[in-house]
Every structure is written in structure tokens, then in C-alpha cells.
Steps between C-alpha positions, in 0.01 A plus 500: 500500500137586552258769600521683830391270782596176323763430765816587311689617807373229735562214259819656361657530845400143590635367169828690531548363852421146386745517210765701684479772234502879525158670523449823306186702570408661169292773663819650643618586148206723406602862439348742753273637225342155454450461873332842518269416210394166648459646849267755341292223343628567147587189297845488341532522125755312291733801494499506880600136518798499263753661742383265776533191282839617373625545858381151593659354187830667586485351850411154370792504257733529801339212689511126485230292667256771605126536544361836390145620553351704219144539380622453138139514386565519123718288275690814397580566868627145550718527189647829621554362851683191374687646202839331477422248775483157340427273794212680674167339579171686544265392776147632448319536832125531455164437663140599432452877514275466805776323697759763403261788578433359850875480566565852375215636712652346816855621453672836527747545215738795521368654177280258302135577578227241444343738248772409246419128497251531213763673285745220575255231390417706188871524412584135574611287206543153652827345383491197275835356609505523879470294813132552570409511873150551640566681828154448648649257750791485742823684405718207612307271264555756222874496569500119491335511157752755370800301627359188336449684170857637513654158561704369205 
């Protein structure tokens, strides 16, 4: 989880490959109305997110050993995402806002404009019980840290 530009897809794909788990891109579960709003530079509201989080939760309930990317910016979103899933772990990907903003400015996302980054940081409620990863450095190093934190 984390704001746009934190590296959820990059690190998630690397982690899934390393663990041999399924990778689920959370962005693919947004209803078309959400995509249209974000593409238009309009931040999502809680009511917009519930169907998306419910769809991801439904998918996760059918999976075993999967990595899912999801901004999950608020505790209520994380609870909705993981409802009924006892053995999930949250990985919070973060970096200083300047680092994230530079990344977002350099990339071309299919619908998430850089103008929404401020709203993401404003919405963010950092989790208290998560694997905390500063993504300022190399993605492979981030994956190493996550694998180490997941080890029994």
C-alpha cells in the first residue's frame, strides 16, 4: 500500500516473482467511473472506493499466496480490503513527498495524473501494524527487506 508513485506495481511484481506468488494489480479493479474521475483530476471519495475495495476483497478471498497492490490510504480502506482474511500482511511503501513527486512527474500512468498526489498525501493514514519500507532506494533492496520481514 502507499500513495501513487510509491512503487506498488514495481515492487509488487518483483516480490511476487521472488516468492512465486500471484500478482494482482489493484488498479485493474477500479470501476470505470473511478477511472474517469481520476483521469479528470478529481480525487476519489470514500463512496467511490467501497466498490473497488469490495471487488479486491472478493478476489483476495479466492486466492492463496498473492501480492495485491492497493493504495489503501486509510485504516478503514485496509479493514474493508482485508475483511475476512486472517493471514494478510500490509506492506507500507513510502518515501519523502519530494521523491514521490519526482517519480510521478517522470512517469505516464494510464489515468492517475500527478495533480492528484497532494490529495493522496492528505488522505494517507500511515498504518501502525505494517511492514514499513522506505522506497527511496533500489526496488530489489526493498524486496529483500520485505522478504526478510515476512520470514517466520
